[in-house]
Amino acid sequence: AKAEDLVAELIRLEQNTNTSKENLDKMKPLIRQIIALDQTIANQEKLCRDSEESIQKYEEEIKKYTKSITGLNKQRDNEAGKLKKICKYLEEHTQDAWLVENFAGIQEQLSNLSAKHQEIIQREDVMREAVAELEKTSQSLKDIQAESRTLSHEQTEASKKIQKEKAALVAILNGKLLREYRTQKDTLLQNMVFLKKIADLEDLRAEIKDGEECPLCGAKEHPFARGNVPVMDESQRKISELNVLITKAENIEANTQTLQEAEAAARKNLDECEKRIAIAESDRKVAENALTGKKEGLKKCIEDNSRIKQEIVNKLIPLGIKEVPDSDIDSVMNSLNKRLRDWQGYIKQKEEIGTTISGYDNEIKGLEGIIEVHNNTLAENKTRLVAQNIELGAIKAERYKLFGDKTPEAEEASLNTAIIMSEQGERTCREKQAKHQSGLTAALTRVETLKQSIEKRNPELNSLETSFLASLQILGIKNENEYNKMVLSNGEREKLSQRAQELGDKQTNLQARQKDRKERYDAELAKKVTDLTIDEVRAQVKALDASLGELKEKIAELKTTLNSNESSKKKRKAKQAGIEAQEKECQKWGNLHNLIGSADGKKFRNYAQGLTFDVMIGHANKQLQQLTDRYVLIRGSKNPLELEVIDNYQAGVIRSTKNLSGGESFLVSLSLALGLSQMASKKVRVDSLFLDEGFGTLDDESLSLALEALASYQQNGKIIGVISHVQALKERISAQLQVIPQAGGKSTLFGPGCSLCRTDD
């Protein structure tokens, strides 16, 4: 029954498809006409929309430009307010303009003042040293004079003692000489010898008779025999007295000799002391003269310092500075530098704001002109829109008359949709019929296959159920339900499996560690660090302790050596102090050389050239400010005839001109050339300036600034000649002389005032 219904439905859908195709063929001419009208309407509406959009666009632009003008006027008023404040500041600080040309000179004078102040301090130190030296020489003179008085007293006392000893010697000798007493003593000693011999000839003496010859000497007179023989004890007494007298005299002579030697030594020391007194007096006089000279030098230095300070103060009075403290010259320098930077900054801001206001004025005028043009265009677009709307209304009325409000595309789409739906329904119905037939065939086949599979698997299923129940009975489980209750859940089985895994990992880790320890133990055994017993090792440790004691003793010796080294270092330090004292003395002579200068007049020449150099730097800085606000030229700190620059973009750091870029070096050179041209004398004028190359190193902004500076210089009646290959210069300089290379080493000149001529390269 279902298959018959599908066949009837298929026939009905085929009839609907044919009817829809006939209706579409009838409507196609009208639809094409309406589509053409709709296209015309769409085009006309697009024109209207374009006109409306154009009108809206112009109105929005007019509003935007009007708003921009309002904003520009507001910005211009803000800039004008800033300019007013700047002008007020410049009016209140007109005196700071003096710093632009004279700051370098004032800076130099302040530097000289600071140097003079330092010189005064040094001279005061030197004078104090001279006073100390004078006191030292005076004290030395006093000490030597005291020593001289002591020596003179010693000499006087020695002379008195000598006179006393001489008087005692004269009293002892009783008008005789000591050698007379010594002769007398010798005679007595000889007589004693003779007497002794006489005593030995006592027997012979008894036999001697007067008038008979002596058997010894042949004499006939024998005094001894007549009772005139001297007594030997009396001679000994006289000799003893003479010994005492001679001993005293000799002692007195020895004392006198000692006193005379002491007197001679005292006289010699006194003479030396007098020489030392003369030297000390000369040293004191030299010290007094040196002190007098240093006092005069200090006085002159103080006077020069006061004079320089007064000159600086006279110059700075217009700036409101009435005092320049010696101890704070740097603050005055920094204050002037700040005032100069502030003045230059405000001048620059004034120029920049003036340029900005002029730009605002030009921009406002341009926007007002654009608004005027837009208003005219807006009026034209509105007139055109009115005509387009009238034409659009006529076309829409014609279309409504032919087709109403219907859409041709929708109508055509509706008819096509009906056809498509009919055709789709027809296809669907055919597919359903085919699918129904195919499904029926497949179902019958599947039923047959399942029946065969069931019949085949029933024996296997029965066998498995029997085996499973037998296994349960072996385990003591009654049926399948009881087995399901006893089985662990999936979560518990997973936990036990995870625990088993952890234990396995732990066992593996322990085995690995055991193996590592075993390998390390075997490795230590394999090293065989020592084969000694514990007692031998202890003995070795004891020996090492003894060696350690020896090392400690050596360390103590080394410490002693170090202490000795420290003592040597202290001595060296003392010698170094002496060297520094000598260097300080040398520095005094060096300062004197710096003050006096050399014989060739180089110092004075540098000073004179420095004054001219300051004037040139002042003129150059004026020109440089027109080219860039970054740099200010100053004299070199080490060599006063060299240039350095203050970099305002790097917190005022002072840089050498050697590390400037090529473009910056050209700008500095250009400013120096322009400044130098302004230093011509009254009789000589520099009315022309030629610049050969250098412009290629400048960027566009720097090139514009350089050309503007040269243009202003030209307006003052100067002639500027530029020699360059830079294309930007060729485009901006109208009056040009071009050198065109020709064959044969010749060139041709083209330009104003040049006839056809050639020149050698």
Coordinates of N, CA and C in Angstrom, one line a residue, residues 574-670:
A574 N 108.5 57.5 55.3 CA 109.1 58.8 55.7 C 109.9 59.4 54.6
K575 N 110.7 58.5 53.9 CA 111.5 59.1 52.8 C 110.6 59.6 51.7
Q576 N 109.4 59.0 51.5 CA 108.5 59.5 50.5 C 108.0 60.9 50.9
A577 N 107.8 61.0 52.2 CA 107.3 62.4 52.7 C 108.4 63.4 52.4
G578 N 109.7 63.0 52.6 CA 110.8 63.9 52.2 C 110.7 64.2 50.7
I579 N 110.5 63.2 49.9 CA 110.4 63.4 48.5 C 109.2 64.4 48.1
E580 N 108.1 64.2 48.8 CA 107.0 65.0 48.6 C 107.3 66.5 49.0
A581 N 108.0 66.6 50.1 CA 108.4 68.0 50.5 C 109.3 68.6 49.4
Q582 N 110.2 67.8 48.9 CA 111.0 68.3 47.8 C 110.2 68.7 46.5
E583 N 109.2 67.8 46.3 CA 108.3 68.1 45.1 C 107.5 69.3 45.3
K584 N 107.1 69.5 46.6 CA 106.4 70.8 46.9 C 107.3 72.0 46.7
E585 N 108.6 71.9 47.1 CA 109.5 73.0 46.9 C 109.7 73.2 45.4
C586 N 109.7 72.1 44.7 CA 109.9 72.2 43.2 C 108.6 72.8 42.6
Q587 N 107.5 72.5 43.2 CA 106.2 73.1 42.7 C 106.3 74.6 42.9
K588 N 106.9 75.1 44.0 CA 107.0 76.5 44.2 C 107.7 77.2 43.0
W589 N 108.9 76.5 42.7 CA 109.6 77.1 41.5 C 108.9 77.0 40.2
G590 N 108.1 75.8 40.1 CA 107.3 75.7 38.9 C 106.2 76.8 38.8
N591 N 105.6 77.1 40.0 CA 104.6 78.2 40.0 C 105.2 79.5 39.6
L592 N 106.5 79.7 40.2 CA 107.2 80.9 39.8 C 107.4 81.0 38.3
H593 N 107.8 79.8 37.7 CA 108.0 79.8 36.3 C 106.7 80.1 35.5
N594 N 105.6 79.5 36.1 CA 104.3 79.8 35.4 C 103.9 81.3 35.5
L595 N 104.3 81.9 36.6 CA 103.9 83.3 36.8 C 104.8 84.2 35.9
I596 N 106.1 83.9 35.9 CA 107.0 84.8 35.1 C 107.0 84.5 33.7
G597 N 106.9 83.2 33.3 CA 106.9 82.8 31.9 C 108.3 82.4 31.4
S598 N 108.3 82.1 30.2 CA 109.6 81.7 29.6 C 110.2 82.9 28.9
A599 N 111.5 82.8 28.5 CA 112.3 83.9 27.9 C 111.8 84.3 26.5
D600 N 111.1 83.3 25.8 CA 110.7 83.7 24.5 C 109.4 84.4 24.4
G601 N 108.8 84.7 25.6 CA 107.5 85.5 25.6 C 106.3 84.7 25.2
K602 N 106.4 83.4 25.3 CA 105.3 82.5 24.9 C 104.0 82.7 25.7
K603 N 104.3 82.9 27.1 CA 103.1 83.0 28.0 C 102.3 84.3 27.7
F604 N 103.1 85.4 27.5 CA 102.4 86.7 27.2 C 101.7 86.6 25.8
R605 N 102.4 85.9 24.9 CA 101.8 85.8 23.5 C 100.5 85.0 23.6
N606 N 100.5 83.9 24.4 CA 99.3 83.1 24.5 C 98.2 83.9 25.1
Y607 N 98.6 84.7 26.1 CA 97.6 85.5 26.8 C 96.9 86.5 25.8
A608 N 97.8 87.2 25.1 CA 97.3 88.2 24.1 C 96.4 87.5 23.0
Q609 N 96.9 86.3 22.5 CA 96.1 85.6 21.5 C 94.8 85.1 22.1
G610 N 94.8 84.7 23.5 CA 93.6 84.3 24.1 C 92.5 85.3 24.2
L611 N 92.9 86.6 24.3 CA 91.9 87.7 24.4 C 91.3 87.8 23.0
T612 N 92.1 87.8 21.9 CA 91.5 87.8 20.6 C 90.6 86.6 20.3
F613 N 91.1 85.4 20.8 CA 90.4 84.1 20.7 C 89.0 84.2 21.3
D614 N 89.0 84.9 22.5 CA 87.7 85.0 23.2 C 86.7 85.8 22.4
V615 N 87.2 86.9 21.8 CA 86.3 87.8 20.9 C 85.8 87.0 19.8
M616 N 86.7 86.2 19.1 CA 86.3 85.4 18.0 C 85.2 84.3 18.4
I617 N 85.4 83.7 19.6 CA 84.5 82.7 20.1 C 83.1 83.3 20.3
G618 N 83.1 84.6 20.8 CA 81.9 85.3 21.1 C 81.1 85.5 19.8
H619 N 81.8 85.9 18.7 CA 81.1 86.1 17.4 C 80.7 84.8 16.8
A620 N 81.6 83.8 17.0 CA 81.2 82.4 16.4 C 80.0 81.9 17.1
N621 N 79.9 82.1 18.5 CA 78.7 81.5 19.2 C 77.4 82.2 18.7
K622 N 77.5 83.5 18.4 CA 76.3 84.1 17.8 C 75.8 83.4 16.5
Q623 N 76.8 83.1 15.7 CA 76.4 82.5 14.4 C 76.0 81.0 14.7
L624 N 76.7 80.3 15.6 CA 76.3 79.0 15.9 C 74.9 78.8 16.5
Q625 N 74.4 79.8 17.2 CA 73.1 79.7 17.8 C 72.0 79.7 16.7
Q626 N 72.4 80.3 15.5 CA 71.4 80.3 14.4 C 71.4 79.0 13.7
L627 N 72.5 78.2 13.9 CA 72.6 76.9 13.2 C 72.1 75.8 14.1
T628 N 72.5 75.8 15.4 CA 72.0 74.7 16.3 C 72.1 75.3 17.7
D629 N 71.1 74.8 18.5 CA 71.1 75.2 19.9 C 71.8 74.2 20.8
R630 N 72.4 73.2 20.2 CA 73.0 72.1 21.0 C 74.4 72.5 21.6
Y631 N 75.2 73.2 20.8 CA 76.6 73.5 21.2 C 76.9 74.9 21.5
V632 N 77.8 75.2 22.5 CA 78.3 76.5 22.8 C 79.8 76.3 22.8
L633 N 80.5 77.2 22.1 CA 82.0 77.1 22.0 C 82.6 77.8 23.2
I634 N 83.7 77.2 23.7 CA 84.5 77.7 24.8 C 86.0 77.4 24.6
R635 N 86.8 78.1 25.3 CA 88.3 77.8 25.2 C 88.6 76.5 25.9
G636 N 89.6 75.9 25.5 CA 90.0 74.6 26.0 C 90.5 74.8 27.5
S637 N 90.2 73.8 28.3 CA 90.6 73.8 29.7 C 92.1 73.6 29.9
K638 N 92.7 72.7 29.0 CA 94.1 72.3 29.1 C 94.9 73.3 28.2
N639 N 94.5 73.4 27.0 CA 95.2 74.3 26.1 C 94.3 75.5 25.8
P640 N 94.6 76.7 26.3 CA 93.6 77.8 26.1 C 93.5 78.3 24.7
L641 N 94.3 77.8 23.8 CA 94.2 78.2 22.4 C 93.5 77.1 21.6
E642 N 92.9 76.2 22.2 CA 92.1 75.1 21.5 C 90.6 75.3 21.9
L643 N 89.8 74.7 21.1 CA 88.4 74.8 21.2 C 87.8 73.6 21.9
E644 N 86.8 73.8 22.8 CA 85.9 72.8 23.3 C 84.5 73.2 23.2
V645 N 83.5 72.3 23.3 CA 82.1 72.7 23.1 C 81.3 72.2 24.4
I646 N 80.3 73.0 24.8 CA 79.4 72.6 25.8 C 78.2 72.0 25.1
D647 N 77.9 70.7 25.4 CA 76.8 69.9 24.8 C 75.6 70.1 25.7
N648 N 74.6 71.0 25.2 CA 73.4 71.3 26.0 C 72.5 70.1 26.0
Y649 N 72.6 69.2 25.0 CA 71.8 68.0 24.9 C 72.2 66.9 25.9
Q650 N 73.4 67.1 26.5 CA 73.9 66.0 27.4 C 74.3 66.7 28.7
A651 N 73.3 67.5 29.3 CA 73.4 68.1 30.6 C 74.6 69.0 30.7
G652 N 75.0 69.7 29.6 CA 76.1 70.7 29.7 C 77.4 70.1 29.8
V653 N 77.6 68.9 29.4 CA 79.0 68.3 29.5 C 79.9 68.9 28.5
I654 N 81.2 69.1 28.9 CA 82.2 69.7 28.0 C 82.9 68.7 27.2
R655 N 82.8 68.8 25.8 CA 83.4 67.8 24.9 C 84.5 68.5 24.1
S656 N 85.3 67.6 23.6 CA 86.3 68.1 22.6 C 85.7 68.2 21.2
T657 N 86.2 69.1 20.4 CA 85.6 69.2 19.0 C 86.1 68.1 18.2
K658 N 87.1 67.3 18.6 CA 87.6 66.2 17.8 C 86.6 65.1 17.7
N659 N 85.7 64.9 18.7 CA 84.7 63.8 18.6 C 83.3 64.2 18.1
L660 N 83.3 65.4 17.4 CA 82.0 65.8 16.7 C 81.9 65.1 15.4
S661 N 80.7 64.9 15.0 CA 80.4 64.3 13.7 C 80.8 65.2 12.6
G662 N 80.8 64.7 11.3 CA 81.2 65.5 10.2 C 80.4 66.7 10.0
G663 N 79.0 66.5 10.1 CA 78.1 67.6 9.9 C 78.3 68.6 11.0
E664 N 78.4 68.2 12.3 CA 78.6 69.1 13.4 C 79.9 69.9 13.3
S665 N 81.0 69.2 12.9 CA 82.2 69.9 12.7 C 82.1 71.0 11.6
F666 N 81.4 70.7 10.5 CA 81.2 71.7 9.5 C 80.4 72.9 10.0
L667 N 79.4 72.6 10.8 CA 78.6 73.8 11.4 C 79.5 74.6 12.3
V668 N 80.3 74.0 13.1 CA 81.2 74.7 14.0 C 82.2 75.5 13.2
S669 N 82.8 74.9 12.1 CA 83.8 75.6 11.3 C 83.1 76.7 10.5
L670 N 81.8 76.5 10.1 CA 81.1 77.6 9.4 C 80.9 78.8 10.4

